[in-house]
PDB file of C-alpha atoms in Angstrom:
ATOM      1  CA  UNK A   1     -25.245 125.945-133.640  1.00  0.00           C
ATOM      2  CA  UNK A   2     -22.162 123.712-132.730  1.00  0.00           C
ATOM      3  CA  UNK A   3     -21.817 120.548-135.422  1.00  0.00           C
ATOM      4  CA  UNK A   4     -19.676 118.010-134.636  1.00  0.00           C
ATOM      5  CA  UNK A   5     -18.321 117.185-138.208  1.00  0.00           C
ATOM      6  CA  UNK A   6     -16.489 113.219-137.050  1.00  0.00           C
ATOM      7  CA  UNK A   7     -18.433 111.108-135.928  1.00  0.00           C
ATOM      8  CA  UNK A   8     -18.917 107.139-136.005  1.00  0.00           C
ATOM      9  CA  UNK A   9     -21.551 104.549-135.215  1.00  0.00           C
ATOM     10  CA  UNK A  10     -21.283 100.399-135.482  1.00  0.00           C
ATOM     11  CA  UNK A  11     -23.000  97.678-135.363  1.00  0.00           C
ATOM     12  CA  UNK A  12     -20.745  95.106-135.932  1.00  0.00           C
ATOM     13  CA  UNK A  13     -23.135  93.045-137.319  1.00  0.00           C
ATOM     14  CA  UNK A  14     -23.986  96.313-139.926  1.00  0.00           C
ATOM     15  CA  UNK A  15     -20.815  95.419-142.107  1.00  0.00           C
ATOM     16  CA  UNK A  16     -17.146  94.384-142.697  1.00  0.00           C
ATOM     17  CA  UNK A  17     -15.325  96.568-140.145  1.00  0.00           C
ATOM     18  CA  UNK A  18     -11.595  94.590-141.372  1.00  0.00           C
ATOM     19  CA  UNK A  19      -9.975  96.798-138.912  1.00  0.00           C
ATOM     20  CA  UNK A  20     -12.416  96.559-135.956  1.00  0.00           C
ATOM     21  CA  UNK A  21     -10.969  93.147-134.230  1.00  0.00           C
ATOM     22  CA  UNK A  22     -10.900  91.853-130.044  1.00  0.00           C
ATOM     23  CA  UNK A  23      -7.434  93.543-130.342  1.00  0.00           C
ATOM     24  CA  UNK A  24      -9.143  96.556-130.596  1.00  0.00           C
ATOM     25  CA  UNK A  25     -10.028  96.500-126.915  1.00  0.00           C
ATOM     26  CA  UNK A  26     -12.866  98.969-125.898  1.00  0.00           C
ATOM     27  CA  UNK A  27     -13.873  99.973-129.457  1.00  0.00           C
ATOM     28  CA  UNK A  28     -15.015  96.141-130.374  1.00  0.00           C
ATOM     29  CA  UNK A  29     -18.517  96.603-129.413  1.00  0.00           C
ATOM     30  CA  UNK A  30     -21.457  98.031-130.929  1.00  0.00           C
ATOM     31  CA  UNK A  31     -22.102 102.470-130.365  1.00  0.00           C
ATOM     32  CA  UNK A  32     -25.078 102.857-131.719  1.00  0.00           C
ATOM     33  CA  UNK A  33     -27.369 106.554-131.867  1.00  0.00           C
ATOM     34  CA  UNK A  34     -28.965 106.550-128.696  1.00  0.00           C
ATOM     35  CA  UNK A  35     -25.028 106.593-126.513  1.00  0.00           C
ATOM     36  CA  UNK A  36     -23.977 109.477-129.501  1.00  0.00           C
ATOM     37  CA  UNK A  37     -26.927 111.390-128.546  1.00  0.00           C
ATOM     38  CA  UNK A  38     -26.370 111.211-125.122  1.00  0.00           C
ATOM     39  CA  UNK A  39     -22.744 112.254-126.034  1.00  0.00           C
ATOM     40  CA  UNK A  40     -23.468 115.047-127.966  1.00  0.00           C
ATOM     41  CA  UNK A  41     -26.314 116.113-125.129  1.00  0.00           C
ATOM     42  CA  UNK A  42     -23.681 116.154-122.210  1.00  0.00           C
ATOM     43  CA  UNK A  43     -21.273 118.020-124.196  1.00  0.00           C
ATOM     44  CA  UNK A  44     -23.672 120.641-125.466  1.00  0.00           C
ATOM     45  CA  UNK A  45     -23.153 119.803-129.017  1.00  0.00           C
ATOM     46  CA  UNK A  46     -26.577 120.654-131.368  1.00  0.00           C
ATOM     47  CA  UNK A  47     -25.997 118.185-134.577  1.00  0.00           C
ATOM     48  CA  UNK A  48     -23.199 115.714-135.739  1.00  0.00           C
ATOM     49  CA  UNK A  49     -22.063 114.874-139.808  1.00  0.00           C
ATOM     50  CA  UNK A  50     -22.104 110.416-139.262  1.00  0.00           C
ATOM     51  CA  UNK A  51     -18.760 109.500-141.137  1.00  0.00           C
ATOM     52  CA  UNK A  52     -18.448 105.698-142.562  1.00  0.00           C
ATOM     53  CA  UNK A  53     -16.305 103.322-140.905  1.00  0.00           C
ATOM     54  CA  UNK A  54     -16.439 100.553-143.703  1.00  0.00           C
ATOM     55  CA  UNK A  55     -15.866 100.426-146.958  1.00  0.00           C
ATOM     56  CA  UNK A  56     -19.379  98.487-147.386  1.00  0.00           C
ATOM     57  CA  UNK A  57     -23.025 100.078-148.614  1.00  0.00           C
ATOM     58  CA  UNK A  58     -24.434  98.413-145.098  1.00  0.00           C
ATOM     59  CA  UNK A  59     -21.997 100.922-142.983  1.00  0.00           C
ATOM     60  CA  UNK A  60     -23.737 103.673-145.223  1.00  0.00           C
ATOM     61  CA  UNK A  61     -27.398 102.319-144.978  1.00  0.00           C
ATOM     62  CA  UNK A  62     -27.277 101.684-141.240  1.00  0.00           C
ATOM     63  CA  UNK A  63     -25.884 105.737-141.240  1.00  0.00           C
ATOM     64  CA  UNK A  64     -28.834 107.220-143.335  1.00  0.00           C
ATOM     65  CA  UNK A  65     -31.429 104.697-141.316  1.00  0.00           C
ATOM     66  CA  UNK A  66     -30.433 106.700-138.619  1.00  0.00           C
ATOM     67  CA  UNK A  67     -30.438 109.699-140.123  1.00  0.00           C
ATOM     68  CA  UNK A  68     -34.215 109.340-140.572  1.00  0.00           C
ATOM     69  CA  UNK A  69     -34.833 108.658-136.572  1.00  0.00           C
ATOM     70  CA  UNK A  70     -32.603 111.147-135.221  1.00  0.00           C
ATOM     71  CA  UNK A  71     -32.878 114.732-135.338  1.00  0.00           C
ATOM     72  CA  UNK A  72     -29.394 115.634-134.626  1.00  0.00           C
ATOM     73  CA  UNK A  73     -27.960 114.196-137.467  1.00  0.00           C
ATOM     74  CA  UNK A  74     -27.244 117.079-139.645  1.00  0.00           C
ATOM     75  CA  UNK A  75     -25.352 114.326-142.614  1.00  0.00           C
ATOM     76  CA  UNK A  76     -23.834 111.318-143.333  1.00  0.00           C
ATOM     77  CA  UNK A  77     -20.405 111.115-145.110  1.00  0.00           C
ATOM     78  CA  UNK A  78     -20.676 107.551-147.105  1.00  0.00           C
ATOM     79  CA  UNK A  79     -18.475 105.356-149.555  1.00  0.00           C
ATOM     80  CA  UNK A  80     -19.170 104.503-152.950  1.00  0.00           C
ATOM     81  CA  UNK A  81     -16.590 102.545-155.462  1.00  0.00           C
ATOM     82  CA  UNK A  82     -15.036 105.439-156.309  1.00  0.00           C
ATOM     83  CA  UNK A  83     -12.731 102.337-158.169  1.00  0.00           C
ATOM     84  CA  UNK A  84     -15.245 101.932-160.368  1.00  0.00           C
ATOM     85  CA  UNK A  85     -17.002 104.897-162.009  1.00  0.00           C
ATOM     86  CA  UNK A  86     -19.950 102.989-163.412  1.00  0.00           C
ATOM     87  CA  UNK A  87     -20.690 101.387-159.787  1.00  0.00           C
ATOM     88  CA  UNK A  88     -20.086 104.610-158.339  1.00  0.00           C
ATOM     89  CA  UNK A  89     -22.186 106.496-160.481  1.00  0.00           C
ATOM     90  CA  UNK A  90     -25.177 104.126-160.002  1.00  0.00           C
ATOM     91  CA  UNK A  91     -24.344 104.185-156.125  1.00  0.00           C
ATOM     92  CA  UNK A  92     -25.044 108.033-156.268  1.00  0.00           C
ATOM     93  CA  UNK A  93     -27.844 108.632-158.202  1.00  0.00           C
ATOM     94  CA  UNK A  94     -29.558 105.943-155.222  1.00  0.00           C
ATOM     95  CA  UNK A  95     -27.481 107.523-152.125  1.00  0.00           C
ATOM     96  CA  UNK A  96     -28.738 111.384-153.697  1.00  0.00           C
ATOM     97  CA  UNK A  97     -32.610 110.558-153.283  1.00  0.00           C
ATOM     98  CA  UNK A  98     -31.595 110.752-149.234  1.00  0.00           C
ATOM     99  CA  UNK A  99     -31.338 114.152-148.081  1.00  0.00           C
ATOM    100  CA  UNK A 100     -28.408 113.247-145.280  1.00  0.00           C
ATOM    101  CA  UNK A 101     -26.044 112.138-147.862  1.00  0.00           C
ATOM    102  CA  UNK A 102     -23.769 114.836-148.266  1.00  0.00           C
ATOM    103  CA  UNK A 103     -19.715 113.675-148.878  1.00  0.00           C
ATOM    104  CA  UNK A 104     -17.861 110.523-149.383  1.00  0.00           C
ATOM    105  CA  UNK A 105     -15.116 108.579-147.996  1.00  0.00           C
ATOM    106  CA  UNK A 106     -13.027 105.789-148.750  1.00  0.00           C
ATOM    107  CA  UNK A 107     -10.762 104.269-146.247  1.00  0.00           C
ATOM    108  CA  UNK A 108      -7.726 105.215-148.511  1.00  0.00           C
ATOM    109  CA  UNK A 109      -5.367 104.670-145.838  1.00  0.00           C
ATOM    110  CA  UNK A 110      -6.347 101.032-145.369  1.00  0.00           C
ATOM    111  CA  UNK A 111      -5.988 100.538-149.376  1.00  0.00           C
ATOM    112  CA  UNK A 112      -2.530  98.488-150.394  1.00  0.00           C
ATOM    113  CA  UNK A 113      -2.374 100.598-153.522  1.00  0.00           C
ATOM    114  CA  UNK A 114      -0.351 103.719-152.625  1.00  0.00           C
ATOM    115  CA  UNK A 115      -1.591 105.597-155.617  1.00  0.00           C
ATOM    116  CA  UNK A 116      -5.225 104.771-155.313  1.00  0.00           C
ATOM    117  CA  UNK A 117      -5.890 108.918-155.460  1.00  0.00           C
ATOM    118  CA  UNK A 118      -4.040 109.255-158.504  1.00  0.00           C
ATOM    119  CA  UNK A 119      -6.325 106.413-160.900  1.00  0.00           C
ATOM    120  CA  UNK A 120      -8.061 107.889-163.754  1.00  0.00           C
ATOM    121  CA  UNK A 121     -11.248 105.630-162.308  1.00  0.00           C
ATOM    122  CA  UNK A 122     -10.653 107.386-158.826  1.00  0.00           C
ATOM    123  CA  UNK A 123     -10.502 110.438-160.325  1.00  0.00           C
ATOM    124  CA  UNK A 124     -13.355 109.984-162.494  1.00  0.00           C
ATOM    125  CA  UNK A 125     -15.959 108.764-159.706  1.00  0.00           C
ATOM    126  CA  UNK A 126     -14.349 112.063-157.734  1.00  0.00           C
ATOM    127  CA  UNK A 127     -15.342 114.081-160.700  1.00  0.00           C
ATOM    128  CA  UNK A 128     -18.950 112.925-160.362  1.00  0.00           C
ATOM    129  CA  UNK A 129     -18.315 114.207-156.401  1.00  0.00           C
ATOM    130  CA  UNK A 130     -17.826 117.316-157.367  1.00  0.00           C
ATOM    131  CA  UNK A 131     -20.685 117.267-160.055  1.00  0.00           C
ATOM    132  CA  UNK A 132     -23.180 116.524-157.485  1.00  0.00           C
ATOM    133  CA  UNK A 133     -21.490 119.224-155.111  1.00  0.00           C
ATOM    134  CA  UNK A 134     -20.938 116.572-152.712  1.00  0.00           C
ATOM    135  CA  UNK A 135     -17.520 116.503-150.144  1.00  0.00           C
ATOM    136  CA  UNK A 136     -14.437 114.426-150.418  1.00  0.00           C
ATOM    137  CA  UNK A 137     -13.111 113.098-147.104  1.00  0.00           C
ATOM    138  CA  UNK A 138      -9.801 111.417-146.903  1.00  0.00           C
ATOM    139  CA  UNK A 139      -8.319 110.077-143.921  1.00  0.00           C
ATOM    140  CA  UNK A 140      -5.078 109.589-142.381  1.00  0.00           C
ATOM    141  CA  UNK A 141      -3.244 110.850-144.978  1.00  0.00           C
ATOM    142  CA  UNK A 142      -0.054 111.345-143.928  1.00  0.00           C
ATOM    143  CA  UNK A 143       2.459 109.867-145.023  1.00  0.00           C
ATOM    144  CA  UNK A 144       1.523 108.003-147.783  1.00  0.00           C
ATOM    145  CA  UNK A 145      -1.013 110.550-149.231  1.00  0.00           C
ATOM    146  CA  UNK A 146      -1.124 113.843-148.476  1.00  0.00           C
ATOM    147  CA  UNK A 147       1.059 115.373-151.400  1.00  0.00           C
ATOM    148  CA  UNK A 148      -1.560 113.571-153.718  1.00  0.00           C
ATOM    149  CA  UNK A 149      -4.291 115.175-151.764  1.00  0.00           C
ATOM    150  CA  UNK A 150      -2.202 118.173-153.093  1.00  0.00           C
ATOM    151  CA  UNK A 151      -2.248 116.958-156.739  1.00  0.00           C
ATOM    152  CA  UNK A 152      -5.897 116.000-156.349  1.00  0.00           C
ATOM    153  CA  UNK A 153      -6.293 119.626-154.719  1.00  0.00           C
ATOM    154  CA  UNK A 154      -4.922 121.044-158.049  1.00  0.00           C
ATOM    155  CA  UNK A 155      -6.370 118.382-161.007  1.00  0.00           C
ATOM    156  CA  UNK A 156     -10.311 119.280-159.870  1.00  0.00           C
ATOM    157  CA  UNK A 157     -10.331 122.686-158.507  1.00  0.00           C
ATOM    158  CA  UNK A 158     -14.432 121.944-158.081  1.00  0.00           C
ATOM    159  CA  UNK A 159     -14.136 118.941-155.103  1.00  0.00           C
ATOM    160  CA  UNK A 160     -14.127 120.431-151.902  1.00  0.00           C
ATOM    161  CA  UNK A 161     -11.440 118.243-150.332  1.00  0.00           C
ATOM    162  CA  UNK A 162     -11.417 117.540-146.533  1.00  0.00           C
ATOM    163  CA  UNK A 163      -8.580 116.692-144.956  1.00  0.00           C
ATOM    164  CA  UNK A 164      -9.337 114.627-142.042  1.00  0.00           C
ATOM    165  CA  UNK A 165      -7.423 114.400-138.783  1.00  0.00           C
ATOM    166  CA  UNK A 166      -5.510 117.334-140.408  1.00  0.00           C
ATOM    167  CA  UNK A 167      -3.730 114.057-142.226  1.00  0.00           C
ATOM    168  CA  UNK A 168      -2.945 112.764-138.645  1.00  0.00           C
ATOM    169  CA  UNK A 169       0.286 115.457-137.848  1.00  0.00           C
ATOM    170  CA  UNK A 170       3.290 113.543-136.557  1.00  0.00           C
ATOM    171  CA  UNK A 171       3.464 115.763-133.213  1.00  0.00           C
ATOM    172  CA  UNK A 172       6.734 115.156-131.442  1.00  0.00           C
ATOM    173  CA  UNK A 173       8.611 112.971-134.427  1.00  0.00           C
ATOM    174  CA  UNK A 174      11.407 113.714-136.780  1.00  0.00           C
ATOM    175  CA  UNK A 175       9.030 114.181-140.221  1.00  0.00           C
ATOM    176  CA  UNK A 176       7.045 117.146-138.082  1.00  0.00           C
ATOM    177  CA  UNK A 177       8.447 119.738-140.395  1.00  0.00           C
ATOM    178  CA  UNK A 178       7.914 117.436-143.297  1.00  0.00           C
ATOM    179  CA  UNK A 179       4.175 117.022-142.753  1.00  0.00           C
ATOM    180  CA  UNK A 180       3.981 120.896-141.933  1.00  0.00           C
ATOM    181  CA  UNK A 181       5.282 121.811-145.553  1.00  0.00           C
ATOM    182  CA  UNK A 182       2.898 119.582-146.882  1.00  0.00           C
ATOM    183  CA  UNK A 183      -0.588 120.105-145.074  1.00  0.00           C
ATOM    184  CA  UNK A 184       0.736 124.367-146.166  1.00  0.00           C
ATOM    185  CA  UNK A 185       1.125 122.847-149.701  1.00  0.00           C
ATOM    186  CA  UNK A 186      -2.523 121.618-149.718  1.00  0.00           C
ATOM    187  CA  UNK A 187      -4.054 124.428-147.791  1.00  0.00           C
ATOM    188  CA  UNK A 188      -3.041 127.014-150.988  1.00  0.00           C
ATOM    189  CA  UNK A 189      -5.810 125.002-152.239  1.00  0.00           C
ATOM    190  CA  UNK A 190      -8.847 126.763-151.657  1.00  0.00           C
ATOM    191  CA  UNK A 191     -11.006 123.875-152.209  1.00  0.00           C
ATOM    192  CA  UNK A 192      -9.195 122.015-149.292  1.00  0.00           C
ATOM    193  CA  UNK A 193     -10.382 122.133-145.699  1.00  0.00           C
ATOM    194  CA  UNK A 194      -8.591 121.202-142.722  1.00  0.00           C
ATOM    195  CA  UNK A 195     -11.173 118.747-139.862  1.00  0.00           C
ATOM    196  CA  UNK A 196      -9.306 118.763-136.723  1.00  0.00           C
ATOM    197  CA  UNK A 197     -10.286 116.125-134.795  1.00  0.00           C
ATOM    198  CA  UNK A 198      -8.146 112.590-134.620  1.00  0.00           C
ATOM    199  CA  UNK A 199      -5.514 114.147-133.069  1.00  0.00           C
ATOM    200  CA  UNK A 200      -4.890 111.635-129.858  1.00  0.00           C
ATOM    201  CA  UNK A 201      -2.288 109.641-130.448  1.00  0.00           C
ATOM    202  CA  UNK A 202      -1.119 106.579-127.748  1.00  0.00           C
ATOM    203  CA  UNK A 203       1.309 107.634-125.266  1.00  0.00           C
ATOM    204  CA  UNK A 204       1.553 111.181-126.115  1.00  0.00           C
ATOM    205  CA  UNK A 205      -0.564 114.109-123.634  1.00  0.00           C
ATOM    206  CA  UNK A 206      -3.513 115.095-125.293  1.00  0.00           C
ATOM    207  CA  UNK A 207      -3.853 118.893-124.378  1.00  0.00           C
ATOM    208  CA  UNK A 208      -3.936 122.697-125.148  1.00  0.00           C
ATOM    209  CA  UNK A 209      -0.428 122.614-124.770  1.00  0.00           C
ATOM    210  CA  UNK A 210       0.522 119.558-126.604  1.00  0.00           C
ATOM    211  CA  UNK A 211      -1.759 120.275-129.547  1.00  0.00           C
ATOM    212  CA  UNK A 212      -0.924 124.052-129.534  1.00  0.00           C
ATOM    213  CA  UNK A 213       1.595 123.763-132.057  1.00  0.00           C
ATOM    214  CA  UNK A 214      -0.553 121.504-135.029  1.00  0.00           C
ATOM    215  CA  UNK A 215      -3.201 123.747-134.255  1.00  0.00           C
ATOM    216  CA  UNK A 216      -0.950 127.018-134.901  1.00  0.00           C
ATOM    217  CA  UNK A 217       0.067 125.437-138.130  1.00  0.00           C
ATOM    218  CA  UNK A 218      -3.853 124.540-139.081  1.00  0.00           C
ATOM    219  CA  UNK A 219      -4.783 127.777-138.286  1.00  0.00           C
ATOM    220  CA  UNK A 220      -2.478 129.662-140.255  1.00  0.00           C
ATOM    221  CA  UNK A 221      -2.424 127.145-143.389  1.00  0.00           C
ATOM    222  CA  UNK A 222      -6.692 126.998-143.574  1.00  0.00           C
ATOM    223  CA  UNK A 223      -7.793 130.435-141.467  1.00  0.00           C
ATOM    224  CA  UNK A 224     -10.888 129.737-140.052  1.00  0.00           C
ATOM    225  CA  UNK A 225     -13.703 129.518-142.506  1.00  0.00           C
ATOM    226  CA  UNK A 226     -11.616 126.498-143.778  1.00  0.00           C
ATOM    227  CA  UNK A 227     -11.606 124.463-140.750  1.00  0.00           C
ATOM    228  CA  UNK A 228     -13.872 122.249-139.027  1.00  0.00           C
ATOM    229  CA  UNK A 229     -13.888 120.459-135.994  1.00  0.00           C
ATOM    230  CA  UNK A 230     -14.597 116.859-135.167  1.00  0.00           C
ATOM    231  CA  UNK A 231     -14.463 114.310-132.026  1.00  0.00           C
ATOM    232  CA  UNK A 232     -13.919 111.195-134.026  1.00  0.00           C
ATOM    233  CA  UNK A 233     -16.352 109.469-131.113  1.00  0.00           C
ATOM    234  CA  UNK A 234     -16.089 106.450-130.359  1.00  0.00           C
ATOM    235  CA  UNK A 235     -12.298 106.566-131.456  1.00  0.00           C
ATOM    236  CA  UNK A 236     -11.819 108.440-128.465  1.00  0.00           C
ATOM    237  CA  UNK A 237     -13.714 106.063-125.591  1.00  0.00           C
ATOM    238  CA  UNK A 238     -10.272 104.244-124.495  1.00  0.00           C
ATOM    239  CA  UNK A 239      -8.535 107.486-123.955  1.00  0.00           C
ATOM    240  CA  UNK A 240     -11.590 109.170-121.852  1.00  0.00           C
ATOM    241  CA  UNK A 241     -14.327 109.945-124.331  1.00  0.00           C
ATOM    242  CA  UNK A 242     -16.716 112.355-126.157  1.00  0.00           C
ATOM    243  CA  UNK A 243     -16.757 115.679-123.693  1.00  0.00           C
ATOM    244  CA  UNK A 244     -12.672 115.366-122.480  1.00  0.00           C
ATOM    245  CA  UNK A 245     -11.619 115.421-126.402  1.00  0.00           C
ATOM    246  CA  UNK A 246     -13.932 117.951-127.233  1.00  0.00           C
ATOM    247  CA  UNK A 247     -13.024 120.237-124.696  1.00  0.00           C
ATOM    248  CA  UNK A 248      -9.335 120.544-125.413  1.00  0.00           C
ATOM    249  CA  UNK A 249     -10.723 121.636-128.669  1.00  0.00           C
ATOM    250  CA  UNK A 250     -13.163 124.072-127.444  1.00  0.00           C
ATOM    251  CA  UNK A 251     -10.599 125.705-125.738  1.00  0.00           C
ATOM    252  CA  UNK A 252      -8.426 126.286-128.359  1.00  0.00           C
ATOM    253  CA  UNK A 253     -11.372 127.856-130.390  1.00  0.00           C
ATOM    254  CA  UNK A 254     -12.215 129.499-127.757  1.00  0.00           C
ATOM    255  CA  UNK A 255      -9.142 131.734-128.388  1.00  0.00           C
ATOM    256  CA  UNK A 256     -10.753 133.046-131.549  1.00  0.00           C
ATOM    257  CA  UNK A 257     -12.965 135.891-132.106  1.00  0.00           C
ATOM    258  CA  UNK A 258     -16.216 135.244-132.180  1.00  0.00           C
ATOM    259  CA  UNK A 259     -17.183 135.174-135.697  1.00  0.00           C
ATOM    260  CA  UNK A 260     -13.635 132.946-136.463  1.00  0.00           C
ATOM    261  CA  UNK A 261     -14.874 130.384-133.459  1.00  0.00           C
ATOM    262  CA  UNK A 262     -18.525 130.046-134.926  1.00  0.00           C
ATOM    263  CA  UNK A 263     -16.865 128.850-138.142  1.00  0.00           C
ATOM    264  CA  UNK A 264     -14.882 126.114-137.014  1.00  0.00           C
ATOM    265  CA  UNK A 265     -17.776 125.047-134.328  1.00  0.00           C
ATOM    266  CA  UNK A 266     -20.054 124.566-137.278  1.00  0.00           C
ATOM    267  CA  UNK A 267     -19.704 127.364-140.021  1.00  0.00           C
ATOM    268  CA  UNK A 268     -17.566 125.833-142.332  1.00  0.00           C
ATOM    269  CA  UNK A 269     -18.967 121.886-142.036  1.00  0.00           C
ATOM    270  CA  UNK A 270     -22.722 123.409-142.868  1.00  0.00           C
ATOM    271  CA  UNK A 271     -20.539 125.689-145.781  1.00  0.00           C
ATOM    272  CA  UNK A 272     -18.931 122.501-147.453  1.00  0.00           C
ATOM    273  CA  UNK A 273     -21.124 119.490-146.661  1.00  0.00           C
ATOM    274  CA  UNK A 274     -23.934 121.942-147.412  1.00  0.00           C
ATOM    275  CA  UNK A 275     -26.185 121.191-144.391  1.00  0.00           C
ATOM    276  CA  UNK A 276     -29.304 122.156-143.338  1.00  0.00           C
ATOM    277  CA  UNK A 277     -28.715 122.520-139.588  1.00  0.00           C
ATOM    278  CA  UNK A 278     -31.482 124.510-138.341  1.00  0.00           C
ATOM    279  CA  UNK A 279     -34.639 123.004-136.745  1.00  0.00           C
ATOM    280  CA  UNK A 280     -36.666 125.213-139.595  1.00  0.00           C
ATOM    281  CA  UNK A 281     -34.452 123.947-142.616  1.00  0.00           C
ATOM    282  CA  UNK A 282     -34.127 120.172-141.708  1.00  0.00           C
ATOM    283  CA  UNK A 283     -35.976 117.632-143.239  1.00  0.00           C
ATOM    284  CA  UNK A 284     -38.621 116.635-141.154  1.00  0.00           C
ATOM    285  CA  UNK A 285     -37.780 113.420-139.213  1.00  0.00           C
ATOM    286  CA  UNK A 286     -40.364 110.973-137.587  1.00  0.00           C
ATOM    287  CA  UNK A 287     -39.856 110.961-133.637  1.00  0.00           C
ATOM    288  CA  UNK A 288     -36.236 108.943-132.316  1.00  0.00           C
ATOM    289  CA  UNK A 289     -36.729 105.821-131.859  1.00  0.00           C
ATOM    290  CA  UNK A 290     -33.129 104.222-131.015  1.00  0.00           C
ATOM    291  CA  UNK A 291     -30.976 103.024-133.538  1.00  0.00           C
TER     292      UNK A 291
END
C-alpha cells in the first residue's frame, strides 16, 4: 500500500489562502479531488493524508467533506487555534467525531511571532495533540524553527512531531551544514519523523543526484521507520507535477531493502497518523462523487 502523506486541495472560494495570490502563477486556481485522484491513479499511488493549506476551519471542512466521498483518502491533517487552548480544545472534541482527522498543522512559518512553538498556550493545545494521539505537522521550519521543533521534541516526549519538507534543507547554500546539525539534533528525538517531500526549490535541478545528499542525511538522522514520503501536489504543478516529483523519490527508496522501502512508501504515515489504509479497515465511504 503506497500513501502519499502531502497532499493539498483548494477551492479558493473554501477559505483565506493569504499566501495563494495571481502572483502565484499556476497554483491560483482551484485542485479539487477528482484531478488528485487522477494524480494519484497515474502514478500508482493507493491513498493520500489531505494536509491544510489555511489557517481557517473551512480549509479543514472542505478536507473531511472530501474525505467522506473519496475512498483514497486515508486522513486529513487540519488546524485548530492551537493559540488558544480553550478554542482548540472545543475545535477537537468536534474535528474527533470524524474518523479522517488524524494530525494538525498550523502554518507556523507564515506566523510573525518567531516563538509561536515555544507559548505556554501553544504548548498547551499541543499537549491536548498528544492526549488525543493525534500528529503534529510543522512546516518549513528552517530557519526560524527547527531548533524549537528540537525543544518541543524534548518538553512532550508523547507528540509525535513531523517534520515537514525535512524543514525545507538549504541544498547548495552556505547554512547546509547548519541545518544538517540541526534536523540530527531533532531526529535523537524519537517522537520526531522526518516527511520528505517539498524538496523543489526554484532554479535548482530537482533529481536523484541533486537530492542525494539531504536524503543521505534524512536517512541516517530518522532510519526508515521514521520517515515518510510526500508529493506536496499541487505545489509541484509549475515545476512538472504529481508523477515527475514522485518518481525522483521512488527511486531513491527504491535503493532500500524491501521492508525499509515499504516504510517510507506508507509504513510509517499509517504508524504515526494512525490510519486505517486497507479497503477492510476503512470507514465505509458512500460512492465518489467529485469534490
Amino acid at each position: 500500500m503506497i500513501v502519499d502523506g502531502h497532499l493539498h486541495l483548494w477551492t479558493l472560494g473554501d477559505g483565506a489562502y493569504p499566501w495563494l495570490t495571481p502572483e502565484a502563477g499556476e497554483l491560483y486556481a482551484d485542485f479539487d479531488a477528482d484531478q488528485a485522484g487522477a494524480e494519484l491513479e497515474t502514478a500508482g499511488v493507493d491513498r493520500a493524508v489531505l494536509v491544510q493549506a489555511d489557517d481557517t476551519d473551512a480549509d479543514t471542512d472542505a478536507m473531511l467533506q472530501v474525505a467522506d466521498t473519496h475512498a483514497w483518502v486515508a486522513g486529513v491533517v487540519g488546524w485548530v487555534q492551537l493559540d488558544d487552548p480553550e478554542r482548540a480544545a472545543a475545535q477537537l472534541e468536534r474535528r474527533l467525531a470524524h474518523p479522517a482527522f488524524r494530525g494538525v498543522r498550523h502554518l507556523v512559518h507564515g506566523d510573525p511571532r518567531d516563538e509561536f512553538l515555544e507559548l505556554p498556550a501553544v504548548r498547551r493545545s499541543l499537549g491536548l495533540l498528544a492526549a488525543h494521539g493525534l500528529a503534529y505537522d510543522v512546516p518549513n521550519a528552517w530557519p526560524r524553527h527547527l531548533a524549537q521543533v528540537t525543544a518541543l521534541a524534548a518538553a512532550l516526549p508523547e507528540l509525535a512531531i513531523v517534520i515537514d519538507h525535512l524543514a525545507k534543507p538549504p541544498r547548495g547554500a552556505a547554512d547546509f551544514a547548519d541545518w544538517r546539525a540541526e534536523i540530527e539534533r531533532s531526529a535523537a528525538h524519537p517522537n520526531t519523523v522526518g516527511k520528505v517531500s517539498g524538496l523543489r526549490m526554484p532554479g535548482t535541478d530537482y533529481s536523484v543526484d541533486a537530492l542525494r545528499e539531504v536524503w543521505d542525511v534524512a536517512l541516517t538522522a530518522f532510519g526508515p521507520e521514521r520517515l515518510l514520503w510526500g508529493s506536496d501536489w499541487p505545489i509541484t504543478v509549475p515545476d512538472g507535477g504529481y508523477r515527475p516529483t514522485y518518481e525522483v523519490l521512488a527511486a531513491l527508496m527504491d535503493e532500500l531493502s524491501p521492508a525499509e522501502r515499504d516504510s517510507v512508501l506508507g509504513g510509517t504515515a499509517t504508524r504515526v497518523y494512525g490510519l486505517a489504509v486497507d479497503a477492510a479497515e476503512s470507514p465505509e465511504v458512500p460512492e465518489e462523487t467529485g469534490a
